[in-house]
Amino acid sequence: MSFRQKKNFPVTTITPDFPKKYFKLIVYIPFGVLEVTKIENEPFNGSLQIIEGKLYLGDRLTVFDYHQEGYLEKFLAGEYLSIDESGKLTMRSHPHLGFNVESPTGPWGEGAFTYNGESDFQLCGDNLIGFRSNCTGAFRIAIAYTEIL
C-alpha cells in the first residue's frame, strides 16, 4: 500500500487529456478588460466598467472572462455581457452570444472587440456604451479587449 492510499489522498492518473481537462481555464478562457481605444477615429484610452448592471466609460476596470463560444462573463460573478432592446450593453444572468475578440495585434495583447462581426459601438451622452442604439449625444468608438497576463 502506498503512502497516498494510506492517507486517503486522491490518486490522479496522468492521461493524454490531462492538460485539456485541468488547464482549460488558462488556455481557452483568458481574463481581460474592455477599453475604448478610439472616439470618432481619434486615439483615446479609457476604461469600461460595470455600474449597476450597465457598461459605462469610467475610471475603473471590470475584469471579464472571454469565452471563445462568443460571450463574456464578468469575472467570478456569474453575469454575462449582453445588449438590451435599446442597444445598450448590460449584464444578464445568461450568456449572450455574438461577441468576438480578434487576434491580439497591439503591444499589450489587445484585440479588436466586435459583436456579430460589427464594431458599431457608441459612447452615449450619459457615458453608457451602446451598439447601434439611438442614444442621444453619441460618438462612434472602437473597443479593444486586453488580456491580463
PDB file of C-alpha atoms in Angstrom:
ATOM      1  CA  MET A   1       0.000   0.000   0.000  1.00  0.00           C
ATOM      2  CA  SER A   2       1.387   3.379  -0.975  1.00  0.00           C
ATOM      3  CA  PHE A   3       1.606   6.492   1.177  1.00  0.00           C
ATOM      4  CA  ARG A   4      -1.218   8.153  -0.798  1.00  0.00           C
ATOM      5  CA  GLN A   5      -3.528   5.201  -0.256  1.00  0.00           C
ATOM      6  CA  LYS A   6      -2.775   5.109   3.486  1.00  0.00           C
ATOM      7  CA  LYS A   7      -3.550   8.811   3.889  1.00  0.00           C
ATOM      8  CA  ASN A   8      -6.597   8.717   1.567  1.00  0.00           C
ATOM      9  CA  PHE A   9      -5.046  11.153  -0.908  1.00  0.00           C
ATOM     10  CA  PRO A  10      -6.731  11.094  -4.290  1.00  0.00           C
ATOM     11  CA  VAL A  11      -4.750   9.235  -6.909  1.00  0.00           C
ATOM     12  CA  THR A  12      -4.521  11.145 -10.186  1.00  0.00           C
ATOM     13  CA  THR A  13      -3.697   9.256 -13.322  1.00  0.00           C
ATOM     14  CA  ILE A  14      -1.975  11.315 -15.997  1.00  0.00           C
ATOM     15  CA  THR A  15      -3.773  10.718 -19.288  1.00  0.00           C
ATOM     16  CA  PRO A  16      -3.450  12.352 -22.721  1.00  0.00           C
ATOM     17  CA  ASP A  17      -6.376  14.678 -21.922  1.00  0.00           C
ATOM     18  CA  PHE A  18      -4.788  15.840 -18.644  1.00  0.00           C
ATOM     19  CA  PRO A  19      -3.724  19.307 -19.888  1.00  0.00           C
ATOM     20  CA  LYS A  20      -7.105  19.978 -21.514  1.00  0.00           C
ATOM     21  CA  LYS A  21      -9.010  18.737 -18.510  1.00  0.00           C
ATOM     22  CA  TYR A  22      -7.137  20.676 -15.836  1.00  0.00           C
ATOM     23  CA  PHE A  23      -5.798  23.735 -17.620  1.00  0.00           C
ATOM     24  CA  LYS A  24      -8.769  24.633 -19.784  1.00  0.00           C
ATOM     25  CA  LEU A  25      -9.373  27.945 -17.994  1.00  0.00           C
ATOM     26  CA  ILE A  26      -5.827  29.125 -18.533  1.00  0.00           C
ATOM     27  CA  VAL A  27      -5.559  28.085 -22.158  1.00  0.00           C
ATOM     28  CA  TYR A  28      -9.014  28.729 -23.572  1.00  0.00           C
ATOM     29  CA  ILE A  29     -10.570  31.468 -21.455  1.00  0.00           C
ATOM     30  CA  PRO A  30      -8.182  34.390 -20.974  1.00  0.00           C
ATOM     31  CA  PHE A  31      -9.079  37.087 -18.484  1.00  0.00           C
ATOM     32  CA  GLY A  32      -9.121  40.666 -19.685  1.00  0.00           C
ATOM     33  CA  VAL A  33     -10.645  44.116 -19.675  1.00  0.00           C
ATOM     34  CA  LEU A  34     -12.582  46.198 -22.201  1.00  0.00           C
ATOM     35  CA  GLU A  35     -11.147  49.565 -23.152  1.00  0.00           C
ATOM     36  CA  VAL A  36     -12.116  52.364 -25.525  1.00  0.00           C
ATOM     37  CA  THR A  37      -9.247  52.876 -27.984  1.00  0.00           C
ATOM     38  CA  LYS A  38     -10.787  55.471 -30.318  1.00  0.00           C
ATOM     39  CA  ILE A  39     -13.539  58.083 -30.245  1.00  0.00           C
ATOM     40  CA  GLU A  40     -14.608  59.265 -33.707  1.00  0.00           C
ATOM     41  CA  ASN A  41     -11.396  57.695 -35.124  1.00  0.00           C
ATOM     42  CA  GLU A  42      -9.168  59.728 -32.771  1.00  0.00           C
ATOM     43  CA  PRO A  43      -6.891  57.762 -30.401  1.00  0.00           C
ATOM     44  CA  PHE A  44      -8.268  57.508 -26.875  1.00  0.00           C
ATOM     45  CA  ASN A  45      -7.557  55.388 -23.816  1.00  0.00           C
ATOM     46  CA  GLY A  46     -10.470  54.818 -21.471  1.00  0.00           C
ATOM     47  CA  SER A  47     -11.666  52.038 -19.201  1.00  0.00           C
ATOM     48  CA  LEU A  48     -15.056  50.383 -19.412  1.00  0.00           C
ATOM     49  CA  GLN A  49     -16.673  49.355 -16.168  1.00  0.00           C
ATOM     50  CA  ILE A  50     -19.895  47.817 -14.946  1.00  0.00           C
ATOM     51  CA  ILE A  51     -22.005  50.022 -12.685  1.00  0.00           C
ATOM     52  CA  GLU A  52     -25.406  48.738 -11.551  1.00  0.00           C
ATOM     53  CA  GLY A  53     -25.516  46.202 -14.376  1.00  0.00           C
ATOM     54  CA  LYS A  54     -24.641  48.600 -17.218  1.00  0.00           C
ATOM     55  CA  LEU A  55     -21.410  49.187 -19.152  1.00  0.00           C
ATOM     56  CA  TYR A  56     -20.008  52.725 -18.783  1.00  0.00           C
ATOM     57  CA  LEU A  57     -16.909  54.651 -19.739  1.00  0.00           C
ATOM     58  CA  GLY A  58     -15.379  55.118 -16.310  1.00  0.00           C
ATOM     59  CA  ASP A  59     -12.227  55.322 -14.253  1.00  0.00           C
ATOM     60  CA  ARG A  60     -12.072  51.695 -13.079  1.00  0.00           C
ATOM     61  CA  LEU A  61     -11.684  48.364 -14.828  1.00  0.00           C
ATOM     62  CA  THR A  62     -14.070  45.432 -14.848  1.00  0.00           C
ATOM     63  CA  VAL A  63     -12.396  42.074 -15.432  1.00  0.00           C
ATOM     64  CA  PHE A  64     -14.084  39.616 -17.795  1.00  0.00           C
ATOM     65  CA  ASP A  65     -13.568  36.027 -18.908  1.00  0.00           C
ATOM     66  CA  TYR A  66     -13.769  35.810 -22.694  1.00  0.00           C
ATOM     67  CA  HIS A  67     -15.220  32.511 -23.908  1.00  0.00           C
ATOM     68  CA  GLN A  68     -14.422  31.507 -27.486  1.00  0.00           C
ATOM     69  CA  GLU A  69     -18.039  30.448 -27.922  1.00  0.00           C
ATOM     70  CA  GLY A  70     -18.772  34.176 -28.243  1.00  0.00           C
ATOM     71  CA  TYR A  71     -19.621  35.579 -24.828  1.00  0.00           C
ATOM     72  CA  LEU A  72     -18.059  37.497 -21.941  1.00  0.00           C
ATOM     73  CA  GLU A  73     -18.582  36.673 -18.292  1.00  0.00           C
ATOM     74  CA  LYS A  74     -17.853  39.157 -15.525  1.00  0.00           C
ATOM     75  CA  PHE A  75     -15.000  37.655 -13.510  1.00  0.00           C
ATOM     76  CA  LEU A  76     -16.291  35.441 -10.680  1.00  0.00           C
ATOM     77  CA  ALA A  77     -19.767  36.994 -10.801  1.00  0.00           C
ATOM     78  CA  GLY A  78     -21.899  34.691 -12.962  1.00  0.00           C
ATOM     79  CA  GLU A  79     -23.114  37.681 -15.001  1.00  0.00           C
ATOM     80  CA  TYR A  80     -22.755  37.967 -18.760  1.00  0.00           C
ATOM     81  CA  LEU A  81     -22.364  40.905 -21.119  1.00  0.00           C
ATOM     82  CA  SER A  82     -25.471  41.425 -23.227  1.00  0.00           C
ATOM     83  CA  ILE A  83     -27.188  44.002 -25.419  1.00  0.00           C
ATOM     84  CA  ASP A  84     -30.664  45.107 -24.371  1.00  0.00           C
ATOM     85  CA  GLU A  85     -33.624  46.097 -26.567  1.00  0.00           C
ATOM     86  CA  SER A  86     -32.445  49.707 -26.812  1.00  0.00           C
ATOM     87  CA  GLY A  87     -28.930  48.705 -27.898  1.00  0.00           C
ATOM     88  CA  LYS A  88     -27.208  49.384 -24.551  1.00  0.00           C
ATOM     89  CA  LEU A  89     -24.585  46.975 -23.201  1.00  0.00           C
ATOM     90  CA  THR A  90     -25.802  45.465 -19.940  1.00  0.00           C
ATOM     91  CA  MET A  91     -25.245  42.444 -17.729  1.00  0.00           C
ATOM     92  CA  ARG A  92     -27.612  39.461 -17.723  1.00  0.00           C
ATOM     93  CA  SER A  93     -27.814  36.150 -15.891  1.00  0.00           C
ATOM     94  CA  HIS A  94     -27.259  34.047 -19.030  1.00  0.00           C
ATOM     95  CA  PRO A  95     -24.668  34.132 -21.837  1.00  0.00           C
ATOM     96  CA  HIS A  96     -25.382  36.346 -24.842  1.00  0.00           C
ATOM     97  CA  LEU A  97     -23.612  35.012 -27.926  1.00  0.00           C
ATOM     98  CA  GLY A  98     -22.084  37.046 -30.734  1.00  0.00           C
ATOM     99  CA  PHE A  99     -19.157  38.815 -29.060  1.00  0.00           C
ATOM    100  CA  ASN A 100     -15.724  38.249 -30.551  1.00  0.00           C
ATOM    101  CA  VAL A 101     -12.170  39.281 -29.818  1.00  0.00           C
ATOM    102  CA  GLU A 102      -9.888  39.448 -32.839  1.00  0.00           C
ATOM    103  CA  SER A 103      -6.375  38.043 -32.545  1.00  0.00           C
ATOM    104  CA  PRO A 104      -4.264  40.366 -30.417  1.00  0.00           C
ATOM    105  CA  THR A 105      -2.439  42.943 -32.525  1.00  0.00           C
ATOM    106  CA  GLY A 106      -1.377  45.567 -30.012  1.00  0.00           C
ATOM    107  CA  PRO A 107       1.709  45.654 -27.812  1.00  0.00           C
ATOM    108  CA  TRP A 108      -0.275  44.776 -24.675  1.00  0.00           C
ATOM    109  CA  GLY A 109      -2.156  41.811 -26.110  1.00  0.00           C
ATOM    110  CA  GLU A 110      -5.257  43.749 -27.110  1.00  0.00           C
ATOM    111  CA  GLY A 111      -7.593  42.613 -29.841  1.00  0.00           C
ATOM    112  CA  ALA A 112     -10.491  44.402 -31.527  1.00  0.00           C
ATOM    113  CA  PHE A 113     -13.836  43.706 -29.841  1.00  0.00           C
ATOM    114  CA  THR A 114     -16.842  43.100 -32.103  1.00  0.00           C
ATOM    115  CA  TYR A 115     -20.446  41.971 -31.928  1.00  0.00           C
ATOM    116  CA  ASN A 116     -21.638  39.686 -34.743  1.00  0.00           C
ATOM    117  CA  GLY A 117     -18.636  40.834 -36.770  1.00  0.00           C
ATOM    118  CA  GLU A 118     -19.514  44.525 -36.431  1.00  0.00           C
ATOM    119  CA  SER A 119     -17.834  47.224 -34.377  1.00  0.00           C
ATOM    120  CA  ASP A 120     -20.603  49.868 -34.389  1.00  0.00           C
ATOM    121  CA  PHE A 121     -20.236  50.747 -30.713  1.00  0.00           C
ATOM    122  CA  GLN A 122     -21.186  54.140 -29.336  1.00  0.00           C
ATOM    123  CA  LEU A 123     -20.369  56.273 -26.348  1.00  0.00           C
ATOM    124  CA  CYS A 124     -23.719  57.782 -25.396  1.00  0.00           C
ATOM    125  CA  GLY A 125     -24.148  61.226 -23.849  1.00  0.00           C
ATOM    126  CA  ASP A 126     -24.665  59.648 -20.408  1.00  0.00           C
ATOM    127  CA  ASN A 127     -21.398  57.612 -20.730  1.00  0.00           C
ATOM    128  CA  LEU A 128     -23.291  54.360 -21.352  1.00  0.00           C
ATOM    129  CA  ILE A 129     -21.975  52.115 -24.113  1.00  0.00           C
ATOM    130  CA  GLY A 130     -24.343  51.284 -26.958  1.00  0.00           C
ATOM    131  CA  PHE A 131     -24.333  49.144 -30.066  1.00  0.00           C
ATOM    132  CA  ARG A 132     -26.315  50.544 -32.990  1.00  0.00           C
ATOM    133  CA  SER A 133     -28.501  52.348 -30.493  1.00  0.00           C
ATOM    134  CA  ASN A 134     -30.235  55.671 -30.955  1.00  0.00           C
ATOM    135  CA  CYS A 135     -28.862  57.222 -27.788  1.00  0.00           C
ATOM    136  CA  THR A 136     -28.504  60.989 -27.668  1.00  0.00           C
ATOM    137  CA  GLY A 137     -25.134  62.680 -27.934  1.00  0.00           C
ATOM    138  CA  ALA A 138     -23.489  59.517 -29.259  1.00  0.00           C
ATOM    139  CA  PHE A 139     -19.939  59.247 -30.568  1.00  0.00           C
ATOM    140  CA  ARG A 140     -18.581  56.288 -32.543  1.00  0.00           C
ATOM    141  CA  ILE A 141     -15.984  54.348 -30.566  1.00  0.00           C
ATOM    142  CA  ALA A 142     -13.638  51.417 -31.024  1.00  0.00           C
ATOM    143  CA  ILE A 143     -13.340  48.896 -28.200  1.00  0.00           C
ATOM    144  CA  ALA A 144     -10.462  46.517 -27.522  1.00  0.00           C
ATOM    145  CA  TYR A 145     -10.262  43.514 -25.220  1.00  0.00           C
ATOM    146  CA  THR A 146      -6.899  43.455 -23.453  1.00  0.00           C
ATOM    147  CA  GLU A 147      -5.792  40.193 -21.886  1.00  0.00           C
ATOM    148  CA  ILE A 148      -4.455  40.245 -18.361  1.00  0.00           C
ATOM    149  CA  LEU A 149      -1.327  38.141 -18.433  1.00  0.00           C
TER     150      LEU A 149
END
